[in-house]
Coordinates of N, CA and C in Angstrom, one line a residue:
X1 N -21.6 -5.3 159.2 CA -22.6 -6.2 159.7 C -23.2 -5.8 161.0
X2 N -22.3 -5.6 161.9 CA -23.0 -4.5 163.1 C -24.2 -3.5 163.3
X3 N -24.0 -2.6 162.4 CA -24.6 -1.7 162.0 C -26.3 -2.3 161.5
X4 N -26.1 -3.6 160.6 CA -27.3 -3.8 160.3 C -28.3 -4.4 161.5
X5 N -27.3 -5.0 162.2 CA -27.8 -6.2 163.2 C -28.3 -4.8 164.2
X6 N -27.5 -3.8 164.7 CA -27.8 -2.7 165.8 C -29.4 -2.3 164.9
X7 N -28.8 -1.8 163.8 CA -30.6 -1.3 163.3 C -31.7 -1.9 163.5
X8 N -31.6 -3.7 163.5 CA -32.7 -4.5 163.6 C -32.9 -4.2 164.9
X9 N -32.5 -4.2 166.0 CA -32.7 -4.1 167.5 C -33.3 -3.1 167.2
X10 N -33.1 -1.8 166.9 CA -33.9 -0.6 167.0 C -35.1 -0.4 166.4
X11 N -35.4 -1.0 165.2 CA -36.4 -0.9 164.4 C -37.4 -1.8 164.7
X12 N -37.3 -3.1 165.5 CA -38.4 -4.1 166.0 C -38.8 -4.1 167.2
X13 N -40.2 -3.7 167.2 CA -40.7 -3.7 169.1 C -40.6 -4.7 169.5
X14 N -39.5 -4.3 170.7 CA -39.5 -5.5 171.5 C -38.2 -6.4 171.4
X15 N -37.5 -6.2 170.3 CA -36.1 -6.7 170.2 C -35.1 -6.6 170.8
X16 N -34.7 -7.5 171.1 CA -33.2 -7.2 172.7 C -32.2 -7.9 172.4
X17 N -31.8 -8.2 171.3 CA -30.4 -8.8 170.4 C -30.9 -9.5 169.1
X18 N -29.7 -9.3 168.4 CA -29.5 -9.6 166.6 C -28.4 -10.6 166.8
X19 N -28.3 -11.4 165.8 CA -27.1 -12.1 165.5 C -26.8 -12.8 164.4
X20 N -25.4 -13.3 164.0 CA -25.7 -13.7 162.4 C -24.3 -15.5 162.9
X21 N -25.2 -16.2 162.9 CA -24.7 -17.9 163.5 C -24.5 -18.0 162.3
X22 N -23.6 -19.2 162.4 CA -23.5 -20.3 161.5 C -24.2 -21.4 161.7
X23 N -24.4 -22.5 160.9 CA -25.5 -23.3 160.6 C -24.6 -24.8 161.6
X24 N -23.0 -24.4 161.7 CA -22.4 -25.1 162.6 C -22.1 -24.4 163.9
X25 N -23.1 -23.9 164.6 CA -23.8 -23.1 165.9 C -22.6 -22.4 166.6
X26 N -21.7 -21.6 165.3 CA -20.7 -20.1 166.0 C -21.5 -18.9 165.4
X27 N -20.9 -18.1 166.4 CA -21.3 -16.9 166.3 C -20.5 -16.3 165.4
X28 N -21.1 -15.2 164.6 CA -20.5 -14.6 163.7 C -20.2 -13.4 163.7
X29 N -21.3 -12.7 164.1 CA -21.5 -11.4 165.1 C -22.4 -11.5 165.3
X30 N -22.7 -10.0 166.4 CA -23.7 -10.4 167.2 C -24.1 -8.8 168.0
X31 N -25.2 -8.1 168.1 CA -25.2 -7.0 168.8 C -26.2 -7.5 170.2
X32 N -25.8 -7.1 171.3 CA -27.1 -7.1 172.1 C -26.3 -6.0 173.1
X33 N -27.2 -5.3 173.9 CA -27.0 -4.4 174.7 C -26.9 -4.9 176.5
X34 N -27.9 -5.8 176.3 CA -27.6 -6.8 177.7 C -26.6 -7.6 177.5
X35 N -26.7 -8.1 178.9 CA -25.7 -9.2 179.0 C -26.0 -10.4 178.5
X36 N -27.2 -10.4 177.8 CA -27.3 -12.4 177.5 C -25.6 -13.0 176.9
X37 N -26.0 -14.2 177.2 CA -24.4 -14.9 175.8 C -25.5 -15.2 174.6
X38 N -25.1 -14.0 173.7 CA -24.9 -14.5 172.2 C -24.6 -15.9 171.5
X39 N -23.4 -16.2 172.0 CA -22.8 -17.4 171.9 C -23.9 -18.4 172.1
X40 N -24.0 -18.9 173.3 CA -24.9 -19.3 173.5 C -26.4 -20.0 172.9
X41 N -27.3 -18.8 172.7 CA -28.1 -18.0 171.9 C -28.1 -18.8 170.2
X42 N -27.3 -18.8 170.1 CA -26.9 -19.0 168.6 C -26.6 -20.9 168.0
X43 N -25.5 -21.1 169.2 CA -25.2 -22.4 169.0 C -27.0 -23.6 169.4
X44 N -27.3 -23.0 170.7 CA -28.5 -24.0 170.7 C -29.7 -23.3 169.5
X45 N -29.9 -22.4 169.2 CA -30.3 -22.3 167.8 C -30.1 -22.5 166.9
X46 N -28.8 -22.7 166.3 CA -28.4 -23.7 165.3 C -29.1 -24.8 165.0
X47 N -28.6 -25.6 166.4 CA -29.3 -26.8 166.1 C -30.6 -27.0 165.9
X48 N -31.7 -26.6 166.5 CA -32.7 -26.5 166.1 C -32.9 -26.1 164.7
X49 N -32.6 -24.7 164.0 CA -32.8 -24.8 162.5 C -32.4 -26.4 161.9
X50 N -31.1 -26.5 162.1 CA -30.7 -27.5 161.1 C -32.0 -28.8 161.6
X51 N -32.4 -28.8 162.7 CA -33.4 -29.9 162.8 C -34.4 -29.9 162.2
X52 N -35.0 -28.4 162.2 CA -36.3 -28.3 161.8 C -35.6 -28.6 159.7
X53 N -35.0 -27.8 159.3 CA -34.6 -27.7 158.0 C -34.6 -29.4 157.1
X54 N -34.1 -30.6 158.3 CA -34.2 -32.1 158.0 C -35.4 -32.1 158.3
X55 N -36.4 -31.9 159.0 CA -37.7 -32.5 159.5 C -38.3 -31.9 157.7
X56 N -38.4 -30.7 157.6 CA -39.1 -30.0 156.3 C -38.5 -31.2 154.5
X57 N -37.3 -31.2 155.1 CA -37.1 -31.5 153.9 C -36.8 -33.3 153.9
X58 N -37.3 -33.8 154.7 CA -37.8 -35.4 154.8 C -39.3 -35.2 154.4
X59 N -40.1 -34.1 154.9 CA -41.4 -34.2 154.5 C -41.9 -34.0 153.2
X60 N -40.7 -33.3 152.8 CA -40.8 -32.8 151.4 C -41.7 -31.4 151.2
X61 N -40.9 -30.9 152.0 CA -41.4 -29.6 152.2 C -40.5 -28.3 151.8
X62 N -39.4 -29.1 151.5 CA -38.2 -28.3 150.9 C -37.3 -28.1 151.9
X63 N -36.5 -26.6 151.9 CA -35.5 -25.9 152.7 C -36.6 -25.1 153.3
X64 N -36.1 -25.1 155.0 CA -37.0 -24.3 156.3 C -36.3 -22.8 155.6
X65 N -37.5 -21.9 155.9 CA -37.1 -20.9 155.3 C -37.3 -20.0 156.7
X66 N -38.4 -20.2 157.6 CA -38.0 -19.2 158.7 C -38.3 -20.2 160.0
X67 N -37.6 -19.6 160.8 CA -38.2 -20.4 162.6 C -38.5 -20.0 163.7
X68 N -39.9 -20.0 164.1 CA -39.9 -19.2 165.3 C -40.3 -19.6 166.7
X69 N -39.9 -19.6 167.6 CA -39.9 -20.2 168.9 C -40.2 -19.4 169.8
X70 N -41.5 -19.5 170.4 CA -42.1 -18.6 171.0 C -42.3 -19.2 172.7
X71 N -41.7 -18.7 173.8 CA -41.4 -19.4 175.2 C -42.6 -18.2 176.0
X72 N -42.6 -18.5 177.1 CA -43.2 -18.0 178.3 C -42.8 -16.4 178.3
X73 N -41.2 -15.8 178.3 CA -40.7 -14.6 178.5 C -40.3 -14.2 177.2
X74 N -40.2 -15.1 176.3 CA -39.1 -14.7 175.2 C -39.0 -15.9 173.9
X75 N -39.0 -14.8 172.7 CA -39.3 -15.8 171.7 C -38.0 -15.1 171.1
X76 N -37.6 -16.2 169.9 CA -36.7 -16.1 169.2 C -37.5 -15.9 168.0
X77 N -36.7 -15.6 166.8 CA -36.9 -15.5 165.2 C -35.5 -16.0 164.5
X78 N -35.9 -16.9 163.7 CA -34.4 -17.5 163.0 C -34.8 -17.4 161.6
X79 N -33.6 -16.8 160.7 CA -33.8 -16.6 159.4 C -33.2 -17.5 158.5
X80 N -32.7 -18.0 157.6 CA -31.3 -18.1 156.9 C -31.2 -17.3 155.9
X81 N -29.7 -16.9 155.7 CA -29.6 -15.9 155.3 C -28.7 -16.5 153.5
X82 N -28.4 -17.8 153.9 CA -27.7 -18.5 152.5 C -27.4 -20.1 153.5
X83 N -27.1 -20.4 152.9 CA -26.5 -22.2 153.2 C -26.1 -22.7 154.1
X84 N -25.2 -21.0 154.7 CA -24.2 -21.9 155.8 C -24.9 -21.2 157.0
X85 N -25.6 -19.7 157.0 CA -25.4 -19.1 158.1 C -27.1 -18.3 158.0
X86 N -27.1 -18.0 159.3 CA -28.9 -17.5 159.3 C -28.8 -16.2 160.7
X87 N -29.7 -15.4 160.5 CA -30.2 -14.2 161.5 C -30.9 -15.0 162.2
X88 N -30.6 -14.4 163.7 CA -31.4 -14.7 165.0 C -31.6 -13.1 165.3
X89 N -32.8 -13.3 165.7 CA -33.9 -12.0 166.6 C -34.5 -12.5 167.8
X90 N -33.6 -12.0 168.6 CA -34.2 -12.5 170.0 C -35.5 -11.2 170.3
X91 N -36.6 -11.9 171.0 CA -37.7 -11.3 171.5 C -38.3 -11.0 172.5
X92 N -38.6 -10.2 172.8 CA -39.3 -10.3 174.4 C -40.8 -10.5 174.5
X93 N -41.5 -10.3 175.5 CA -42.7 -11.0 175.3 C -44.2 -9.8 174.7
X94 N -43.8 -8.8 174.3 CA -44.1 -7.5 173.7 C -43.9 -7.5 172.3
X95 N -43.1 -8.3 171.7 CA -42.6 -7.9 170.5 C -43.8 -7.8 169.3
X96 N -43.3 -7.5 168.4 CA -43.8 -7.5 167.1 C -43.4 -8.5 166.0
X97 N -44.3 -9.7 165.9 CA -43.7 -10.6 164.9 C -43.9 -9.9 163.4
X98 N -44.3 -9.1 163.1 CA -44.3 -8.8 162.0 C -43.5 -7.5 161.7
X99 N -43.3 -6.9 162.5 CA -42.1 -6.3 162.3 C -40.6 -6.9 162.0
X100 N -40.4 -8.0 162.3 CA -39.6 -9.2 163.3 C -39.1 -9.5 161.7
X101 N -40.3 -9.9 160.9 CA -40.2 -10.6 159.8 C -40.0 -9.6 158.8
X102 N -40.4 -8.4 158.8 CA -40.5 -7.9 157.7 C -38.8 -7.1 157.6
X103 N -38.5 -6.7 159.2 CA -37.3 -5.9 158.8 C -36.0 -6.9 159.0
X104 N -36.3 -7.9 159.3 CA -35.1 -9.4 159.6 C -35.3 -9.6 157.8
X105 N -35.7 -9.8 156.6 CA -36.1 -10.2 155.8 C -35.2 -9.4 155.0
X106 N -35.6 -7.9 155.5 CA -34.7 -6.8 154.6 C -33.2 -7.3 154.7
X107 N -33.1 -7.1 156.0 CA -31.4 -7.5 156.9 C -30.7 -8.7 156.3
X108 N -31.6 -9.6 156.0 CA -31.0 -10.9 155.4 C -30.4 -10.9 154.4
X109 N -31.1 -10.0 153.3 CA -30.9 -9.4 151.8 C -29.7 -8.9 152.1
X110 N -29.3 -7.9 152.4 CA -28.1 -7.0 153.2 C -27.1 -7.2 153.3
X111 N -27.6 -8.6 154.8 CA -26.4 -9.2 155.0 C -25.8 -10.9 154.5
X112 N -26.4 -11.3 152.9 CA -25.9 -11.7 152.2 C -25.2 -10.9 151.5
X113 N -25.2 -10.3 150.9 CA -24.3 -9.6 150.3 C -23.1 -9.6 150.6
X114 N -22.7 -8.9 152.1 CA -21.6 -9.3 152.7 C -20.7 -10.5 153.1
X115 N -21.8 -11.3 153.3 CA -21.2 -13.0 153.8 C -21.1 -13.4 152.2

């Protein structure tokens, strides 16, 4: 799972950590080259999926299928990857959302399998 999360860093402009949370906000793994906390990173992201995922599916809009949180320095990208656990793509303010999405999308594929 390393290996896929390091490739997403490399392959997406502007990427500066991968990670694969649980939907009860632990970390699972996690690649970054800086020091941010992961941990961190993950748990207060959690929550938010699981928020937005009740807000969609009160509206009847189904299961949230992606999330993205775009701040002053730094945006996130949140996936889910199956039920319990979802890809985070941390962003910098350069990034490429569509790379973001296309090769986090592949990764998800991937890293179901594994999970």
């Amino acid at each position: 799972m390393l290996s896929e999360l390091t490739q997403l860093v490399t392959d997406v402009r502007g990427a500066w950590a991968a990670a694969i949370g649980g939907l009860d906000g632990l970390l699972v793994e996690g690649y970054c080259p800086t020091t941010a906390d992961l941990n961190l990173l993950v748990a207060e992201h959690a929550g938010l999926l699981r928020a937005a995922g009740a807000a969609s599916d009160t509206l009847g809009g189904g299961q949230a299928r992606e999330l993205y949180l775009r701040g002053e320095s730094m945006s996130v990208y949140l996936l889910p990857i199956n039920s319990e656990f979802f890809l985070l793509l941390a962003l910098d303010g350069h990034s490429n959302l569509g790379q973001a999405r296309l090769y986090g999308h592949a990764a998800a594929r991937t890293l179901e399998a594994q999970l």
